[in-house]
mmCIF file of C-alpha atoms in Angstrom:
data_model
loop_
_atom_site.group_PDB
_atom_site.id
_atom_site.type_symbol
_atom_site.label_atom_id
_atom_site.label_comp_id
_atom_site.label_asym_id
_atom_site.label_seq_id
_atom_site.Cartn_x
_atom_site.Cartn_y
_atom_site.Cartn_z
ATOM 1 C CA UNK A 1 0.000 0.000 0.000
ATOM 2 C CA UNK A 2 2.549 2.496 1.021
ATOM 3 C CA UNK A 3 4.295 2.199 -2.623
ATOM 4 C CA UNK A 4 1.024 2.461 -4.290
ATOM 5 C CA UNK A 5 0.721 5.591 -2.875
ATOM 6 C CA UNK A 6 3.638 6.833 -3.355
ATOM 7 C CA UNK A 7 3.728 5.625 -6.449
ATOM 8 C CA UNK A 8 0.468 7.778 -6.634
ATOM 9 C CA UNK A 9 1.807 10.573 -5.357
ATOM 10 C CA UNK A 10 5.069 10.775 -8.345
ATOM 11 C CA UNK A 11 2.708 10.383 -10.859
ATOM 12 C CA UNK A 12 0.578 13.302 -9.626
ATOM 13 C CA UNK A 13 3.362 15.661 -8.974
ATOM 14 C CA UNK A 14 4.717 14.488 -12.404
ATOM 15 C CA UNK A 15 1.362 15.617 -14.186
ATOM 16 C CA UNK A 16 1.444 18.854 -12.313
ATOM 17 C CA UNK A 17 4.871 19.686 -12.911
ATOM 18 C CA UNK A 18 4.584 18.607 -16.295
ATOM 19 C CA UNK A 19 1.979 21.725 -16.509
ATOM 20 C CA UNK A 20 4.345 24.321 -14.930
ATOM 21 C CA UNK A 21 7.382 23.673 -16.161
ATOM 22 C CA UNK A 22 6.058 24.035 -19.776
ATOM 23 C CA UNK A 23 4.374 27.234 -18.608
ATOM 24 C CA UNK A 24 7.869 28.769 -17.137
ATOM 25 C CA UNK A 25 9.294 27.891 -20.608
ATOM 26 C CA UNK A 26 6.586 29.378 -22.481
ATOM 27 C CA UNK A 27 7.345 32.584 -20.086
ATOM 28 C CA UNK A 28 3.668 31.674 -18.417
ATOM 29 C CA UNK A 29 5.120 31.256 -15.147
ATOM 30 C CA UNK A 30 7.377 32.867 -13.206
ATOM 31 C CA UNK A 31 8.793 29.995 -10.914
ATOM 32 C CA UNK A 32 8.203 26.393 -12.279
ATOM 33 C CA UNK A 33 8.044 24.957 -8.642
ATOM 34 C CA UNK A 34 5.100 27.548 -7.637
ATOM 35 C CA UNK A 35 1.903 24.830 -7.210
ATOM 36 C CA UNK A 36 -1.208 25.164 -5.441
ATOM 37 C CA UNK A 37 0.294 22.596 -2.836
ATOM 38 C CA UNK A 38 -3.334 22.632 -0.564
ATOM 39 C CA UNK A 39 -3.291 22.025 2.804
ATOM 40 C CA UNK A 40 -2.122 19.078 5.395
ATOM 41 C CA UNK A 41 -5.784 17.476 5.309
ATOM 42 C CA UNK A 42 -5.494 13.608 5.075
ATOM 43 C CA UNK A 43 -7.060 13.217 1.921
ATOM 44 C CA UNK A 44 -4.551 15.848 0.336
ATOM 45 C CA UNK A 45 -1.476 13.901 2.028
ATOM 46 C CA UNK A 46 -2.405 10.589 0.538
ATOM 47 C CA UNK A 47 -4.346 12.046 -2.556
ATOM 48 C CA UNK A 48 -2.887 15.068 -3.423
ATOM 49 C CA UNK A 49 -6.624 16.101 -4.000
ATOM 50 C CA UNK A 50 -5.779 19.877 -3.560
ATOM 51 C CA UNK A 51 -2.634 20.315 -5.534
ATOM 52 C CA UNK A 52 -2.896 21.798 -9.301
ATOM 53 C CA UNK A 53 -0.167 23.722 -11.430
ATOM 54 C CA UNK A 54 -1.630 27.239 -10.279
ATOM 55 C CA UNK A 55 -1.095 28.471 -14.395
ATOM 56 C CA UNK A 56 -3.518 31.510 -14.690
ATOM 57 C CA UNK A 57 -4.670 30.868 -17.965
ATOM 58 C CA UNK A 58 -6.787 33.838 -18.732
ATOM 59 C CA UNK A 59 -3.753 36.112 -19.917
ATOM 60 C CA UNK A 60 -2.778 33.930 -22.574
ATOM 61 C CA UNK A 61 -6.412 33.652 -23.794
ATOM 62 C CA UNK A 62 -6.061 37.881 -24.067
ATOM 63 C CA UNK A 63 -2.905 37.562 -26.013
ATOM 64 C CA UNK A 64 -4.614 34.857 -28.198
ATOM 65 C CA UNK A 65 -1.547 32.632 -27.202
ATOM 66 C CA UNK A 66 -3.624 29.676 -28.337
ATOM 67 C CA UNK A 67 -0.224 27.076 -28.805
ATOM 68 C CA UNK A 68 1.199 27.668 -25.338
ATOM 69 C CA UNK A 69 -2.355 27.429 -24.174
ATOM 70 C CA UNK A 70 -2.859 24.252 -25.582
ATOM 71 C CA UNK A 71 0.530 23.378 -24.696
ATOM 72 C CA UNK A 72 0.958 24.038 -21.302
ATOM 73 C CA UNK A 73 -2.810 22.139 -20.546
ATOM 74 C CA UNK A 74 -1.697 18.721 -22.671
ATOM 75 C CA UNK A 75 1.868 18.221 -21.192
ATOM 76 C CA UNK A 76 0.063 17.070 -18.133
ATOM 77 C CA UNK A 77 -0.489 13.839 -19.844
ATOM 78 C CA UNK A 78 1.831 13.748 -22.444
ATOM 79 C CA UNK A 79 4.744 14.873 -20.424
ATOM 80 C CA UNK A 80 3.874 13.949 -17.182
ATOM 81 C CA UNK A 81 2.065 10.599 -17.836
ATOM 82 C CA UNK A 82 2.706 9.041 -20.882
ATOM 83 C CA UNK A 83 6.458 9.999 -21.561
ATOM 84 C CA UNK A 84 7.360 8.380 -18.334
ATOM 85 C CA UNK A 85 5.349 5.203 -18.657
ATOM 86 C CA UNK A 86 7.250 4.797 -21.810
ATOM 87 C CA UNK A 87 10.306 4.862 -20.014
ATOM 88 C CA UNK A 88 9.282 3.010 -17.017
ATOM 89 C CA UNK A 89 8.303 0.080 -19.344
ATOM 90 C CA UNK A 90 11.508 0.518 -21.396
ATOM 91 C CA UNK A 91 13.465 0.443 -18.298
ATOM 92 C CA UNK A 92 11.650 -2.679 -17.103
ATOM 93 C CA UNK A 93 12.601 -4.522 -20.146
ATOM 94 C CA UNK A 94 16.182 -4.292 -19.337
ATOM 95 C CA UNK A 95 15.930 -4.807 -15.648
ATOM 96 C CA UNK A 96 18.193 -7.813 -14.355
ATOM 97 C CA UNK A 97 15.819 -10.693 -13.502
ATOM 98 C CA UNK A 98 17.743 -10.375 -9.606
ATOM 99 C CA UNK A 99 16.440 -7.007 -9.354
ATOM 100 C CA UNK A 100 14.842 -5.754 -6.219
ATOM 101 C CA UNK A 101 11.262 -6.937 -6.027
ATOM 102 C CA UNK A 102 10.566 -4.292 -4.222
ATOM 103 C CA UNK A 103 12.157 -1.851 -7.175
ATOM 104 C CA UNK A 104 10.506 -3.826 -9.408
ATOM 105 C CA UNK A 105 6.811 -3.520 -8.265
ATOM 106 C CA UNK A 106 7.202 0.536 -7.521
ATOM 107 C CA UNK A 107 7.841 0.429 -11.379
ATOM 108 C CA UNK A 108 4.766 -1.525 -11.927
ATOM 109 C CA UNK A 109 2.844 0.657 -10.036
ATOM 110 C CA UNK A 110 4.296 4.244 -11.201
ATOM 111 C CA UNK A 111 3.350 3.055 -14.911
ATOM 112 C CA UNK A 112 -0.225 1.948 -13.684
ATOM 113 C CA UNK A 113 -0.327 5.948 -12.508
ATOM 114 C CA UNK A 114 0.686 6.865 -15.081
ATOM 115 C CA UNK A 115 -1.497 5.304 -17.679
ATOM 116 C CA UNK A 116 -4.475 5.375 -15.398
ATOM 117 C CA UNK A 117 -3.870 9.259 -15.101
ATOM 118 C CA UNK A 118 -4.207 9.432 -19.437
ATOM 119 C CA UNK A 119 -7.064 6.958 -19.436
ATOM 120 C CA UNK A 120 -8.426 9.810 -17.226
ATOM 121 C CA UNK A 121 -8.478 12.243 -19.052
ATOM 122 C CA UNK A 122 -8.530 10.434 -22.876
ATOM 123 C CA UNK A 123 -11.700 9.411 -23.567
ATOM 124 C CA UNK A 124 -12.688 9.952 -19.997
ATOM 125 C CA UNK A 125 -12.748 13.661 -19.990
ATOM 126 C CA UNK A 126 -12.215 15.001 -23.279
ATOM 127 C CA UNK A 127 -16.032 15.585 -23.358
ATOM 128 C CA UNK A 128 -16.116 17.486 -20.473
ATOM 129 C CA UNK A 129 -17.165 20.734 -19.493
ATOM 130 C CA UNK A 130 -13.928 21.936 -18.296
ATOM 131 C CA UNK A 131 -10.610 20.831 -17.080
ATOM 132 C CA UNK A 132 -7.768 20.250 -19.230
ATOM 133 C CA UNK A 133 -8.603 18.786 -22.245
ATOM 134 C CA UNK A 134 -11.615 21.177 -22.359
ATOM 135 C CA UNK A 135 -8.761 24.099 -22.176
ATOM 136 C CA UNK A 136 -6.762 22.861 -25.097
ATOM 137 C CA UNK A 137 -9.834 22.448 -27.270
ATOM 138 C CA UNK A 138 -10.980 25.850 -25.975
ATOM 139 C CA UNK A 139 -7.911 27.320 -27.093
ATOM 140 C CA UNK A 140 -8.313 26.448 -30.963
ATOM 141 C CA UNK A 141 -12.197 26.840 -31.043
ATOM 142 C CA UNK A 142 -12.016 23.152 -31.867
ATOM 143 C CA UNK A 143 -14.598 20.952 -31.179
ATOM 144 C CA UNK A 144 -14.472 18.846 -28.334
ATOM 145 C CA UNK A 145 -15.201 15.072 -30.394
ATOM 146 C CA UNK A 146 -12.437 16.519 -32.678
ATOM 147 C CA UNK A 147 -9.917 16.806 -29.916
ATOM 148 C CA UNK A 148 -11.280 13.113 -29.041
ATOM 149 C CA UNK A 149 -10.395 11.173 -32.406
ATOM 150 C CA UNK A 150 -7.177 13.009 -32.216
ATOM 151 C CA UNK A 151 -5.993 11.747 -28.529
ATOM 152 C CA UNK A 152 -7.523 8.529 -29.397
ATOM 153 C CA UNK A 153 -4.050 7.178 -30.501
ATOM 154 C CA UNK A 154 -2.444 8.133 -27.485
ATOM 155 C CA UNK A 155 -5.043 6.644 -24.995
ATOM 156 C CA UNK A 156 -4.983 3.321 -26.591
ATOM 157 C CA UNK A 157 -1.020 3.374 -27.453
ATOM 158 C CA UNK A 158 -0.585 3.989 -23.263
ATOM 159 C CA UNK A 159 -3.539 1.349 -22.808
ATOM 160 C CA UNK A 160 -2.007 -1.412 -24.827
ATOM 161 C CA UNK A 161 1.852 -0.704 -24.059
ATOM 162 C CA UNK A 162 0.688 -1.125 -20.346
ATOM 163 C CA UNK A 163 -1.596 -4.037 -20.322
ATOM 164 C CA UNK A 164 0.309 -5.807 -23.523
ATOM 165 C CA UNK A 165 4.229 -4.862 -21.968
ATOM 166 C CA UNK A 166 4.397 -3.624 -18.881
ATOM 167 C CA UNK A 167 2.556 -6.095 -17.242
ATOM 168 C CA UNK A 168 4.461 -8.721 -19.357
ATOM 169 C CA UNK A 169 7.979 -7.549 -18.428
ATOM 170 C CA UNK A 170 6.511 -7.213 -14.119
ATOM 171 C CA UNK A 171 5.888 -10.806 -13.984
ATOM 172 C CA UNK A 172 9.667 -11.785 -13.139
ATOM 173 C CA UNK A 173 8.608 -9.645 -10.061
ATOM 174 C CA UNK A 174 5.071 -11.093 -9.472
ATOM 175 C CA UNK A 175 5.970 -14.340 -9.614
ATOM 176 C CA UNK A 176 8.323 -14.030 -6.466
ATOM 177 C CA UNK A 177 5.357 -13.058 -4.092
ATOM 178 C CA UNK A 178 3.018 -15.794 -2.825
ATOM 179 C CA UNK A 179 0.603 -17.098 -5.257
ATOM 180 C CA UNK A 180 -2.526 -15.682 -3.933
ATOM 181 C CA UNK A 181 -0.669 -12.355 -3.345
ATOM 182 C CA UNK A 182 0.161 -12.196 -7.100
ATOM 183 C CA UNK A 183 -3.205 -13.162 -8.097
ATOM 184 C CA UNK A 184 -5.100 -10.596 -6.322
ATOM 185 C CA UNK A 185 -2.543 -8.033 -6.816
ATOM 186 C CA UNK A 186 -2.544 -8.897 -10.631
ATOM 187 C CA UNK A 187 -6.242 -8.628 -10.433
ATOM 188 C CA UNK A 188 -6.979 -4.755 -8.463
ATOM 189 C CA UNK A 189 -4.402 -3.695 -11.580
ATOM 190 C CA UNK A 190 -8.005 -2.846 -13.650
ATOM 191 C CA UNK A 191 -9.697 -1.833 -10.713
ATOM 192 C CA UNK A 192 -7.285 0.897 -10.235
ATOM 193 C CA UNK A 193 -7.272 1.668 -13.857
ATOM 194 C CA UNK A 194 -10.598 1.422 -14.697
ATOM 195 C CA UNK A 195 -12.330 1.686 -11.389
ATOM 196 C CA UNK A 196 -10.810 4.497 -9.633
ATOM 197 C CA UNK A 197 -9.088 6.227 -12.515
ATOM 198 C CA UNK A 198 -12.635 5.761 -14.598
ATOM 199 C CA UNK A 199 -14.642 6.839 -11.697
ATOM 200 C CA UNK A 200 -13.083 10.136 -11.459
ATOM 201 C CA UNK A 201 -15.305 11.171 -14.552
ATOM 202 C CA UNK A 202 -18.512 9.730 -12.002
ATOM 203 C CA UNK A 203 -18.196 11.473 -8.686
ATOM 204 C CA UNK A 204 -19.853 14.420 -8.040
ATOM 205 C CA UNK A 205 -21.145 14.900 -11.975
ATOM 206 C CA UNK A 206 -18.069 17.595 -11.806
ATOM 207 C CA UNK A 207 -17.328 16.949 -15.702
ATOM 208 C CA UNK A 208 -20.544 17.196 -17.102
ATOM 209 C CA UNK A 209 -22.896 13.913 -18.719
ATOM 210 C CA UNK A 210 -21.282 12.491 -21.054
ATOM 211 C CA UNK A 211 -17.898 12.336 -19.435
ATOM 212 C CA UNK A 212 -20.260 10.447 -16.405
ATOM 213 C CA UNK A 213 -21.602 8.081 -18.902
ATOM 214 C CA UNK A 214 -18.017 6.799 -19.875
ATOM 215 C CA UNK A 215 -17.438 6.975 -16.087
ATOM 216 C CA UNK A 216 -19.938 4.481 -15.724
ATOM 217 C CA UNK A 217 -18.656 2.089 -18.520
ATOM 218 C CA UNK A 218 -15.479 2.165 -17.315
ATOM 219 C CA UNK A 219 -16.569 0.867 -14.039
ATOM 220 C CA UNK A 220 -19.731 -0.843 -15.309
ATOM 221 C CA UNK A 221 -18.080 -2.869 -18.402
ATOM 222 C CA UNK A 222 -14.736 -1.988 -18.264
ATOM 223 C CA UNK A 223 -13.645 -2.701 -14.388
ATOM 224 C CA UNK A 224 -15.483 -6.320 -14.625
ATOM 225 C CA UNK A 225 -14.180 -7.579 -18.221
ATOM 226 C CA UNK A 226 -10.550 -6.685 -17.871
ATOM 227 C CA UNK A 227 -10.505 -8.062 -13.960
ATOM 228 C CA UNK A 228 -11.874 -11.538 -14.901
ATOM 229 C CA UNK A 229 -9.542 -11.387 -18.259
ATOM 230 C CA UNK A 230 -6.359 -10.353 -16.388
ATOM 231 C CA UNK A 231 -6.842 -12.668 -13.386
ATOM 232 C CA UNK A 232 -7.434 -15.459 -15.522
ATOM 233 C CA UNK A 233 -4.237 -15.761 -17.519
ATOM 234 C CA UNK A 234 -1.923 -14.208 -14.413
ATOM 235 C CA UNK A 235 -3.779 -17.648 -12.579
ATOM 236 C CA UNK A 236 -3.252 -19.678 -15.423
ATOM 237 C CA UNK A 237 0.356 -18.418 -15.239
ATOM 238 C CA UNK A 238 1.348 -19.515 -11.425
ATOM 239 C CA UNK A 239 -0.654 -23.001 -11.747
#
């Protein structure tokens, strides 16, 4: 538990500083490092549920700045997400097979973050009412669906590099826990993706309707399917 959420935690931080760092460079920002951090509540420590990039987008709007706009919002998940689950997996693949188990797992878990957090937002919230992907599409007076078909690639590239390779190259690490260990570890993998990454676009209706109705496939269709299909082989795998 305590490297999932840590492993949480980097992938967060990664997304937000993915934001401001491209906004200092664009000349956005004064100070890269300069997030809304939130307070010491519990959820915030363990969730980070308060922290965002603090980017004050309406000036570049006035200047009609509509590339760094569109820039600074999509390097949350390009950057920050789906660059380093690209590299995680790489690095994975070349891990020694003695490698720390410990190590090894954090990796796992830091690429689940990571391509839970762009599952989040492609399809999941490209539809929405606001938020990031709304920005970027707001910044070319492009339609929203438009912006979809476009990140399409990108959500299932980070979807199948995940499930189809990283997964593959962590099971030199699963395999050393206890059997049922790896099974039921193996098997919360969707549930984090698609559960609590999925329901994200469900709570609270903050993203608008159609963004909940994928929220609810994802946990609905999604969640169940890719549990029972995931669980199965790993199963099938350790006897």
């Amino acid at each position: 538990m305590l490297l999932i959420l840590t492993a949480h935690a980097v992938a967060y931080f990664l997304h937000e500083f993915a934001h401001a760092f491209v906004a200092w460079f664009l000349d956005a920002k004064s100070n890269p490092l300069d997030l809304n951090y939130g307070g010491l509540s519990p959820a915030n420590v363990l969730m980070q549920v308060d922290v965002d990039e603090n980017v004050d987008y309406a000036p570049l709007f006035a200047s009609g700045r509509s590339w760094a706009i569109a820039s600074i919002a999509a390097a949350g998940i390009v950057v920050g997400n789906a660059l380093p689950l690209f590299l995680l997996t790489a690095w994975m693949r070349r891990m020694r097979a003695e490698a720390n188990t410990h190590l090894g797992l954090f990796a796992l878990f830091l690429a689940l973050m990571s391509a839970g957090n762009v599952f989040s937002y492609i399809p999941m919230r490209v539809l929405a009412t606001h938020g990031d992907m709304a920005t970027v599409a707001h910044a070319f007076n492009m339609p929203d669906w438009v912006l979809l078909l476009l990140g399409i690639p990108l959500a299932v590239l980070t979807l199948v590099v995940f499930f189809g390779r990283t997964l593959a190259y962590a099971r030199r690490f699963l395999d050393r826990l206890p059997a049922l260990d790896s099974v039921l570890l193996v098997s919360a993998i969707p549930a984090v993706y698609f559960g609590f990454f999925g329901s994200g676009a469900v709570i609270g209706g903050r993203y608008g309707d159609t963004s909940e109705l994928m929220g609810l496939a994802s946990l609905l269709v999604g969640l169940p399917l890719s549990a029972a299909l995931i669980g199965g082989r790993h199963r099938q795998a350790v006897g």
